Coordinates of C-alpha atoms in Angstrom, one line a residue:
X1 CA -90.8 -100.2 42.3
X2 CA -88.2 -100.3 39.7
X3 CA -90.9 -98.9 37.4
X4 CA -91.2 -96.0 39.6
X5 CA -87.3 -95.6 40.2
X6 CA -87.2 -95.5 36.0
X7 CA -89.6 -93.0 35.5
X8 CA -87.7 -90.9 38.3
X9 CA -84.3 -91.2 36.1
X10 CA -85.8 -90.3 32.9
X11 CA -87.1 -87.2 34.1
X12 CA -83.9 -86.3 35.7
X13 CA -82.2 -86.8 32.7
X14 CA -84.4 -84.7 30.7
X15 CA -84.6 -81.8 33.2
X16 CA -80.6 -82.0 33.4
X17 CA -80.5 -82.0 29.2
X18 CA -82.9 -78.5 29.5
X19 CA -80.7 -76.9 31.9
X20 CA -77.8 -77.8 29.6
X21 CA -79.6 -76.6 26.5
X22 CA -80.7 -73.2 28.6
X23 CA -77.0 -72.3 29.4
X24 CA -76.0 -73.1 26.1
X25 CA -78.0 -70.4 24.5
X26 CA -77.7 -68.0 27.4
X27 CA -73.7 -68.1 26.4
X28 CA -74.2 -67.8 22.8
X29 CA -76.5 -64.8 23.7
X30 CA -74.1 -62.9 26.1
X31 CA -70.9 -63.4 23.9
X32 CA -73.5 -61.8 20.5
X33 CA -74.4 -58.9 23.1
X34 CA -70.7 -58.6 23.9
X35 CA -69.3 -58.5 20.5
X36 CA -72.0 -56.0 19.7
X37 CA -71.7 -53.4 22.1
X38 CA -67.3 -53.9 21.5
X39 CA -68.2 -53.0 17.7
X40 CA -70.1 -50.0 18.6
X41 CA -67.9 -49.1 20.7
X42 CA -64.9 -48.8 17.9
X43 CA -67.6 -47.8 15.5
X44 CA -67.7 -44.9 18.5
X45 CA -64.1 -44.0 18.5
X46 CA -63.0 -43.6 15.0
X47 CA -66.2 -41.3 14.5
X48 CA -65.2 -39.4 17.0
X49 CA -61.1 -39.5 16.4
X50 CA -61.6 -38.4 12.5
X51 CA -63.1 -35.3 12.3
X52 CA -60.7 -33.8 15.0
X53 CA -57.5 -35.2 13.2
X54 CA -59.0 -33.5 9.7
X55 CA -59.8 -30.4 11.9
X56 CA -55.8 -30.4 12.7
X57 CA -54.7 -30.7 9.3
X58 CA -56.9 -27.7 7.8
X59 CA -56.0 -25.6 11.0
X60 CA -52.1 -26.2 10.4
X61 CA -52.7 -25.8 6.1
X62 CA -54.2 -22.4 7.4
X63 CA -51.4 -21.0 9.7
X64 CA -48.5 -22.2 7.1
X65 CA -47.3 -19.2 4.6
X66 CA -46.9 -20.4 1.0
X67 CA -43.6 -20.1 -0.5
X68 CA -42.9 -17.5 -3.2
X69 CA -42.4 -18.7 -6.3
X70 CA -40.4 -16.0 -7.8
X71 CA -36.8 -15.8 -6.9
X72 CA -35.9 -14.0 -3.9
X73 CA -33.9 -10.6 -3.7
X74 CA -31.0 -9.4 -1.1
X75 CA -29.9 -11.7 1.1
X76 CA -27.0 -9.6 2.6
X77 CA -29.3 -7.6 5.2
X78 CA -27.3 -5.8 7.6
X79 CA -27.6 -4.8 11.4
X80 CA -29.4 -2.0 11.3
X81 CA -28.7 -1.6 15.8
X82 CA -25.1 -0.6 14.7
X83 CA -26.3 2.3 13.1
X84 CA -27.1 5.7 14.1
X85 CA -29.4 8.2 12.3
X86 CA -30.8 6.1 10.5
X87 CA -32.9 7.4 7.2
X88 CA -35.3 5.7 4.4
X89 CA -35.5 7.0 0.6
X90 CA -37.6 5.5 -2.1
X91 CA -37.4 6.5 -5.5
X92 CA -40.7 6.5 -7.7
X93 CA -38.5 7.1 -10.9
X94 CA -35.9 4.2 -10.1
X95 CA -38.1 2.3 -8.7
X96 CA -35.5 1.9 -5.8
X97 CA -35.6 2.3 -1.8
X98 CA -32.4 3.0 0.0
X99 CA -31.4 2.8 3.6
X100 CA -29.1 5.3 5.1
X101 CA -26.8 5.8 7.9
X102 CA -25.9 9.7 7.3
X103 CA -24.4 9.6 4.2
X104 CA -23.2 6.1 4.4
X105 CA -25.5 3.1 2.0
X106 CA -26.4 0.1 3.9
X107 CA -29.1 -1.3 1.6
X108 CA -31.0 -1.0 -1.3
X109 CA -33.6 -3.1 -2.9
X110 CA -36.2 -3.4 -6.1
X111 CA -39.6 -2.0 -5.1
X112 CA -42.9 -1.2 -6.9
X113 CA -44.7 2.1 -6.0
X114 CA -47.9 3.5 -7.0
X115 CA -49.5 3.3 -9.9
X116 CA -50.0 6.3 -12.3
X117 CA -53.4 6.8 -11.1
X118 CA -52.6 5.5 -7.6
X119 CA -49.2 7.0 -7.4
X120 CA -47.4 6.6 -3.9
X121 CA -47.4 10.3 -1.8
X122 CA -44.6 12.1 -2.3
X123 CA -43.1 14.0 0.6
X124 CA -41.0 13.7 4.1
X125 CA -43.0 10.8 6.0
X126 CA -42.1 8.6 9.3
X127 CA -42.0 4.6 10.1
X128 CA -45.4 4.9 12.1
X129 CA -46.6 2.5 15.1
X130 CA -48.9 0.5 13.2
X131 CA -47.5 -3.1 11.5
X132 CA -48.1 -6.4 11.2
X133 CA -47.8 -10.2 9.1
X134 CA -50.3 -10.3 6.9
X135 CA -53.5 -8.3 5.7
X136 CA -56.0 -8.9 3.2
X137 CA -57.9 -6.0 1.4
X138 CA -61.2 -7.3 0.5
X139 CA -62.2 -4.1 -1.8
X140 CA -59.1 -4.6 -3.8
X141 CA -59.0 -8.4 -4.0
X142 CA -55.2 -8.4 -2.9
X143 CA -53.5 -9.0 0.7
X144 CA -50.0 -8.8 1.7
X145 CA -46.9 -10.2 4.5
X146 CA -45.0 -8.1 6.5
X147 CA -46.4 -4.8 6.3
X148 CA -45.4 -1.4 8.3
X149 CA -47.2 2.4 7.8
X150 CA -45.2 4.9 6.9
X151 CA -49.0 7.3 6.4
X152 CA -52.1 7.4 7.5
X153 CA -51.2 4.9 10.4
X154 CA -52.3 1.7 8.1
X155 CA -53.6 3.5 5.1
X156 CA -49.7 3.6 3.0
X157 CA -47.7 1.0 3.5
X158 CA -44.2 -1.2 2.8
X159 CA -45.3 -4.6 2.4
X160 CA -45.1 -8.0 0.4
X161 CA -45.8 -9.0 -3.3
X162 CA -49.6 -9.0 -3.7
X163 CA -51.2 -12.5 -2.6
X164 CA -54.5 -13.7 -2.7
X165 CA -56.3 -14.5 0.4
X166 CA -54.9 -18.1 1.1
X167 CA -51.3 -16.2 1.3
X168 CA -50.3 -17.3 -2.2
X169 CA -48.7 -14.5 -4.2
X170 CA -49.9 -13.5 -7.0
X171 CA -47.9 -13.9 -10.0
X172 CA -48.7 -11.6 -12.5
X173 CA -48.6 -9.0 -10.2
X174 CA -45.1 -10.4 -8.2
X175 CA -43.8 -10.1 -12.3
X176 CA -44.7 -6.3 -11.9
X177 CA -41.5 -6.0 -9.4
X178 CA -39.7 -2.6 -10.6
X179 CA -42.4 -1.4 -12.0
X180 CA -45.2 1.5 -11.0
X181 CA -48.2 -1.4 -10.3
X182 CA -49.5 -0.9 -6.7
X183 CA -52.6 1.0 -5.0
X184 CA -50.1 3.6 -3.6
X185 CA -48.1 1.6 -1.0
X186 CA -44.3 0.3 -1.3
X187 CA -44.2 -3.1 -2.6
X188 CA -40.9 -5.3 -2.1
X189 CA -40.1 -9.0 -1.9
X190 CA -41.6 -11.4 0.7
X191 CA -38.0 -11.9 2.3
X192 CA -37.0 -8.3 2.1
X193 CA -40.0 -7.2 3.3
X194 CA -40.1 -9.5 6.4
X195 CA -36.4 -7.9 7.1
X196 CA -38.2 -4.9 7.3
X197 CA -40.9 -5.6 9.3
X198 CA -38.6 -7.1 11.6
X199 CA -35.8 -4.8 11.7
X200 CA -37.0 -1.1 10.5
X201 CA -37.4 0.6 14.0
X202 CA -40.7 3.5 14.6
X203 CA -40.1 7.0 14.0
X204 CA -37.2 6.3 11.5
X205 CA -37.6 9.4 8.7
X206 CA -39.3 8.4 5.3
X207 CA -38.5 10.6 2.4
X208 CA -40.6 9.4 -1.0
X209 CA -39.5 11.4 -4.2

């Protein structure tokens, strides 16, 4: 009998040590599985997170203007809405453009017109419709800020300093300021010309001479 009852306890004890044993691995598996499937997880999440943030970053790099690098010109603009019969003159031998009220000066700035064999039209013209921020002229290599049509309705222009297509200007052709050096249009600096972009109002008369 107590044969039989020792037997019966040493099974018992082994069946109870390979339940403990199975439970033992089966935790060691699940916390493995766990930690696996956390890792990929965060592996999961910074791959996606990355290449949005970089996305960000080249979108804002792309909508910022660069900063001239020559120094500005007239910072004493004035309120053009005060003004009445209003008028715009450019001179191609001073290399000068003027804004009138009647016969009264309200401002007058360095520009660059046309080059001798791209010389800016001369003649009675008008502040046409068409304008805008930037352009970029892929035949000629060169874009511009602030630009408005005074001919052709976007073919002769007031606009920036030359810049490449990034929006940097150009420096050896922002050093031409003053001088005859563009492809016909009315260059001026980046500050004056946003002024005028901003401020010149359509129809006002344009009279290149």
């Amino acid at each position: 009998m107590r044969k039989r009852l020792s037997k019966a306890m040493m099974g018992l004890i082994a069946l109870l040590a390979m339940v403990g044993i199975l439970a033992l691995a089966w935790g060691q598996w699940s916390s493995s599985t766990a930690s696996t499937v956390s890792t990929k997880q965060k592996t999961s999440q910074t791959v996606t997170h990355k290449p949005a943030s970089q996305k960000a970053n080249k979108n804002q790099q792309t909508k910022s203007e660069p900063d001239p690098k020559l120094p500005k010109q007239n910072t004493d603009y004035p309120d053009l809405t005060q003004y009445d019969d209003l008028a715009i003159k450019v001179s191609t031998k001073q290399q000068k453009m003027t804004i009138l009220s009647g016969d009264k000066l309200l401002f007058q700035t360095t520009v660059s017109t046309g080059a001798p064999e791209s010389p800016t039209p001369l003649g009675q013209f008008v502040i046409e419709p068409e304008r805008g921020d930037f352009f970029f002229n892929n035949a000629s290599g060169e874009g511009a800020y602030y630009w408005v049509s005074f001919k052709g309705h976007g073919i002769y222009l007031f606009h920036s300093l030359p810049t490449d297509q990034q929006g940097n200007e150009i420096p050896e052709e922002a050093a031409l300021l003053g001088k005859k050096a563009s492809h016909g249009c009315v260059r001026m600096s980046r500050q004056d010309a946003k002024w005028f972009y901003e401020t010149i109002p359509e129809g006002i008369s344009v009279t290149i001479e």
